[in-house]
CSV table of C-alpha atoms and ligand atoms in Angstrom, one decimal:
chain,number,residue,atom,x,y,z
A,1,MET,CA,-111.2,-136.3,-33.5
A,2,PRO,CA,-112.6,-133.6,-35.9
A,3,ASP,CA,-110.7,-130.4,-36.2
A,4,TYR,CA,-113.4,-128.4,-34.3
A,5,MET,CA,-114.2,-124.9,-35.5
A,6,MET,CA,-115.3,-122.6,-32.7
A,7,PRO,CA,-119.0,-121.6,-32.8
A,8,PHE,CA,-119.7,-117.9,-33.4
A,9,THR,CA,-122.3,-115.3,-33.9
A,10,ARG,CA,-122.6,-112.2,-36.1
A,11,MET,CA,-124.8,-109.1,-35.5
A,12,ILE,CA,-127.0,-108.3,-38.4
A,13,ASN,CA,-128.3,-104.8,-37.9
A,14,LEU,CA,-132.0,-104.3,-38.6
A,15,PRO,CA,-133.4,-102.9,-40.6
A,16,ASP,CA,-130.4,-101.7,-42.6
A,17,GLY,CA,-128.9,-105.2,-43.0
A,18,THR,CA,-125.3,-104.1,-42.2
A,19,ILE,CA,-122.9,-106.6,-40.5
A,20,PRO,CA,-120.4,-104.5,-38.5
A,21,GLU,CA,-118.0,-107.5,-38.0
A,22,ALA,CA,-118.3,-108.7,-41.7
A,23,PRO,CA,-114.9,-110.0,-42.7
A,24,VAL,CA,-115.7,-109.2,-46.3
A,25,THR,CA,-117.8,-106.3,-47.8
A,26,GLN,CA,-118.4,-106.0,-51.5
A,27,LEU,CA,-119.5,-102.8,-53.1
A,28,ARG,CA,-121.0,-103.0,-56.6
A,29,ARG,CA,-121.2,-99.8,-58.6
A,30,LEU,CA,-122.8,-99.6,-62.1
A,31,SER,CA,-119.4,-100.0,-63.7
A,32,ASP,CA,-119.3,-103.5,-62.0
A,33,LEU,CA,-122.5,-104.5,-63.9
A,34,GLU,CA,-121.6,-103.0,-67.2
A,35,GLY,CA,-123.5,-104.7,-70.1
A,36,LEU,CA,-126.1,-106.3,-67.9
A,37,PHE,CA,-128.8,-103.7,-68.2
A,38,ALA,CA,-131.0,-104.0,-71.3
A,39,ASP,CA,-131.0,-100.3,-72.2
A,40,ARG,CA,-127.3,-99.8,-73.1
A,41,GLU,CA,-127.9,-96.1,-73.9
A,42,ALA,CA,-129.3,-95.4,-70.5
A,43,GLU,CA,-126.5,-97.5,-68.9
A,44,ARG,CA,-123.8,-95.5,-70.7
A,45,ALA,CA,-125.3,-92.2,-69.7
A,46,LEU,CA,-125.5,-93.2,-66.1
A,47,LEU,CA,-121.9,-94.5,-66.0
A,48,ALA,CA,-120.7,-91.0,-65.7
A,49,GLU,CA,-122.3,-90.8,-62.2
A,50,ASN,CA,-121.5,-94.5,-61.6
A,51,PRO,CA,-124.0,-95.0,-58.7
A,52,MET,CA,-123.7,-97.6,-56.1
A,53,ILE,CA,-126.1,-100.4,-57.0
A,54,TYR,CA,-125.6,-102.8,-54.1
A,55,GLU,CA,-123.5,-103.9,-51.1
A,56,VAL,CA,-122.9,-107.4,-49.9
A,57,TYR,CA,-121.8,-108.0,-46.3
A,58,GLU,CA,-120.4,-111.5,-46.0
A,59,ALA,CA,-120.8,-112.7,-42.4
A,60,THR,CA,-118.2,-115.5,-42.7
A,61,GLN,CA,-115.2,-116.7,-44.5
A,62,ASN,CA,-116.1,-120.3,-43.7
A,63,PRO,CA,-114.1,-122.8,-45.7
A,64,GLU,CA,-115.6,-123.5,-49.1
A,65,THR,CA,-116.1,-127.1,-48.4
A,66,ILE,CA,-119.0,-129.5,-48.2
A,67,GLY,CA,-120.8,-129.3,-44.9
A,68,HIS,CA,-120.2,-125.6,-44.2
A,69,LEU,CA,-122.6,-122.8,-44.7
A,70,ARG,CA,-121.9,-119.2,-45.6
A,71,TYR,CA,-124.3,-116.3,-45.1
A,72,SER,CA,-124.5,-112.7,-46.1
A,73,THR,CA,-126.7,-109.7,-46.4
A,74,THR,CA,-127.3,-107.8,-49.6
A,75,VAL,CA,-128.5,-104.2,-49.7
A,76,ILE,CA,-129.7,-103.1,-53.1
A,77,HIS,CA,-130.3,-99.4,-53.5
A,78,PRO,CA,-133.4,-98.0,-55.1
A,79,GLY,CA,-133.0,-96.7,-58.7
A,80,LYS,CA,-133.3,-97.7,-62.3
A,81,VAL,CA,-131.3,-97.8,-65.5
A,82,GLY,CA,-133.7,-96.5,-68.1
A,83,ASP,CA,-136.8,-98.3,-66.9
A,84,GLU,CA,-135.1,-101.4,-65.4
A,85,TYR,CA,-134.7,-101.5,-61.7
A,86,PHE,CA,-131.4,-101.8,-59.9
A,87,MET,CA,-130.4,-105.4,-59.4
A,88,THR,CA,-127.6,-107.8,-58.6
A,89,LYS,CA,-125.3,-109.3,-61.2
A,90,GLY,CA,-126.9,-112.6,-60.7
A,91,HIS,CA,-125.3,-116.1,-60.9
A,92,TYR,CA,-125.5,-119.8,-61.3
A,93,HIS,CA,-123.8,-121.8,-58.7
A,94,ALA,CA,-120.5,-123.2,-60.0
A,95,LEU,CA,-121.8,-126.5,-58.4
A,96,ARG,CA,-125.0,-126.3,-60.2
A,97,ASP,CA,-127.0,-128.4,-57.8
A,98,ARG,CA,-126.3,-126.2,-54.8
A,99,THR,CA,-129.3,-124.3,-53.2
A,100,GLU,CA,-129.9,-121.1,-51.3
A,101,LEU,CA,-132.3,-119.6,-48.9
A,102,TYR,CA,-133.1,-115.8,-49.0
A,103,TYR,CA,-134.9,-114.0,-46.1
A,104,GLY,CA,-136.4,-110.5,-46.7
A,105,LEU,CA,-135.4,-108.0,-44.1
A,106,ALA,CA,-136.4,-104.6,-45.5
A,107,GLY,CA,-137.9,-103.1,-48.6
A,108,GLU,CA,-139.5,-104.7,-51.6
A,109,GLY,CA,-137.8,-106.8,-54.2
A,110,TYR,CA,-138.1,-109.6,-56.7
A,111,LEU,CA,-136.1,-112.8,-56.9
A,112,LEU,CA,-135.7,-113.6,-60.5
A,113,LEU,CA,-134.8,-117.2,-61.3
A,114,GLN,CA,-134.1,-119.2,-64.5
A,115,THR,CA,-133.1,-122.6,-65.6
A,116,PRO,CA,-130.3,-123.1,-68.1
A,117,GLU,CA,-133.0,-123.7,-70.7
A,118,GLY,CA,-134.4,-120.2,-70.1
A,119,GLU,CA,-137.5,-121.0,-68.0
A,120,THR,CA,-138.2,-117.9,-65.9
A,121,ASN,CA,-139.7,-117.7,-62.4
A,122,VAL,CA,-140.3,-114.6,-60.1
A,123,GLN,CA,-140.8,-114.5,-56.5
A,124,ARG,CA,-141.8,-111.3,-54.6
A,125,MET,CA,-139.9,-110.6,-51.5
A,126,THR,CA,-140.8,-108.4,-48.6
A,127,PRO,CA,-139.7,-108.4,-44.9
A,128,GLY,CA,-140.4,-111.9,-43.4
A,129,ILE,CA,-140.5,-113.8,-46.8
A,130,ALA,CA,-138.2,-116.8,-46.9
A,131,ALA,CA,-137.6,-117.7,-50.6
A,132,TYR,CA,-135.9,-121.0,-51.7
A,133,VAL,CA,-133.6,-121.1,-54.6
A,134,PRO,CA,-133.8,-124.8,-55.7
A,135,PRO,CA,-130.8,-126.7,-57.4
A,136,PHE,CA,-129.8,-125.7,-60.9
A,137,TRP,CA,-131.7,-122.3,-61.0
A,138,GLY,CA,-129.8,-119.1,-61.7
A,139,HIS,CA,-130.8,-116.2,-59.5
A,140,ARG,CA,-130.7,-112.4,-59.4
A,141,THR,CA,-132.5,-110.0,-57.0
A,142,VAL,CA,-134.1,-106.8,-58.0
A,143,ASN,CA,-135.1,-103.8,-55.9
A,144,VAL,CA,-138.6,-102.7,-57.1
A,145,GLY,CA,-139.3,-100.2,-54.3
A,146,SER,CA,-138.3,-96.8,-53.3
A,147,GLU,CA,-136.3,-97.8,-50.2
A,148,ASN,CA,-133.2,-100.1,-49.9
A,149,PHE,CA,-134.1,-103.8,-50.5
A,150,VAL,CA,-132.3,-105.8,-47.9
A,151,PHE,CA,-132.2,-109.7,-47.5
A,152,LEU,CA,-130.2,-112.4,-45.8
A,153,ALA,CA,-128.8,-115.2,-48.0
A,154,VAL,CA,-127.6,-118.6,-46.6
A,155,TYR,CA,-125.9,-121.0,-48.9
A,156,PRO,CA,-123.6,-124.1,-49.0
A,157,ALA,CA,-120.1,-122.8,-48.6
A,158,ASP,CA,-118.9,-124.9,-51.6
A,159,ALA,CA,-121.6,-123.6,-54.1
A,160,GLY,CA,-119.2,-121.1,-55.8
A,161,TYR,CA,-120.2,-118.5,-58.5
A,162,ASP,CA,-120.7,-118.8,-62.3
A,163,TYR,CA,-121.1,-115.2,-63.4
A,164,ASP,CA,-119.9,-115.9,-66.9
A,165,THR,CA,-123.1,-117.6,-68.1
A,166,ILE,CA,-125.1,-114.6,-67.1
A,167,ALA,CA,-122.6,-112.1,-68.5
A,168,ARG,CA,-122.7,-114.0,-71.9
A,169,GLN,CA,-126.5,-114.6,-72.1
A,170,GLY,CA,-128.2,-112.4,-69.5
A,171,PHE,CA,-131.5,-113.4,-68.0
A,172,ALA,CA,-134.5,-114.3,-70.2
A,173,ALA,CA,-136.7,-111.9,-68.4
A,174,ILE,CA,-136.1,-108.4,-67.0
A,175,ILE,CA,-138.0,-106.4,-64.4
A,176,VAL,CA,-138.9,-102.9,-65.5
A,177,GLU,CA,-141.3,-100.1,-64.4
A,178,ARG,CA,-144.5,-99.8,-66.5
A,179,ASN,CA,-147.2,-97.2,-65.3
A,180,GLY,CA,-145.3,-96.8,-62.0
A,181,LYS,CA,-145.4,-100.6,-61.3
A,182,PRO,CA,-142.9,-103.5,-61.7
A,183,GLN,CA,-143.5,-105.8,-64.6
A,184,VAL,CA,-141.7,-108.9,-65.8
A,185,VAL,CA,-141.0,-108.7,-69.5
A,186,PRO,CA,-138.9,-110.6,-72.0
A,187,ASN,CA,-135.3,-109.5,-72.2
A,188,PRO,CA,-134.7,-108.1,-75.7
A,189,ARG,CA,-130.9,-108.8,-75.2
A,190,PHE,CA,-131.3,-112.4,-74.0
A,191,GLY,CA,-128.6,-114.6,-75.7
A,192,LYS,CA,-127.4,-111.6,-77.8
A,193,ARG,CA,-124.5,-110.4,-75.6
A,194,THR,CA,-121.2,-109.3,-77.1
B,201,M6P,C1,-126.6,-112.8,-51.9
B,201,M6P,C2,-125.9,-114.2,-52.1
B,201,M6P,C3,-124.5,-113.9,-52.4
B,201,M6P,C4,-124.3,-113.0,-53.6
B,201,M6P,C5,-125.1,-111.7,-53.4
B,201,M6P,C6,-125.0,-110.8,-54.5
B,201,M6P,O1,-126.1,-112.3,-50.8
B,201,M6P,O2,-126.6,-114.9,-53.2
B,201,M6P,O3,-123.9,-115.2,-52.5
B,201,M6P,O4,-123.0,-112.7,-53.8
B,201,M6P,O5,-126.4,-112.0,-53.1
B,201,M6P,O6,-125.4,-111.4,-55.8
B,201,M6P,P1,-124.3,-111.6,-57.0
B,201,M6P,O7,-123.2,-112.5,-56.4
B,201,M6P,O8,-125.1,-112.2,-58.0
B,201,M6P,O9,-123.8,-110.3,-57.2
B,202,ZN,ZN1,-126.3,-118.0,-55.1
């Protein structure tokens, strides 16, 4: 007989995305993303204030084994470092072929994806949009609006996180404000991280 896990539910508050019973909450301030924004001067200047960039509410601590799912909400605050919008650290899955589903709950954002070879893809996310992260694509989310950008993420519990590759290389593209609008431009620091 399998070792049955008890079914459960979690309340996800709408539209703010908070999960009151979340067993794990991560708060990411600018200092946690140091070195990831393209404009290092602007980043350094803003570090004095060290604003909150995003919060992650992990709905479960399901075992990190094949067959299980985990799910979480992410709340990215509005703001910019220089002209680059607030964003998540971004990661590849440690198990590279693991996938993910994002579902927009509030605000306006971009899902920025790239292959290990540096091919870029961008998907716009608004409430109701379900965006699929296929196997092998690194992924980062970006708040391009003036309110919190909130989304739900569902992923295989054994996917794991590779942040190092992003910390070393960055993303090939960044999302910046140009004439009041988001624009995807090449990252001048791509592959040049120290
Ligand atoms: C989503 C999911 C999480 C991830 C979070 C923040 O909620 O993809 O697994 O942790 O976004 O992104 P990151 O881990 O890149 O900071
Ligand atoms: Zn992921």
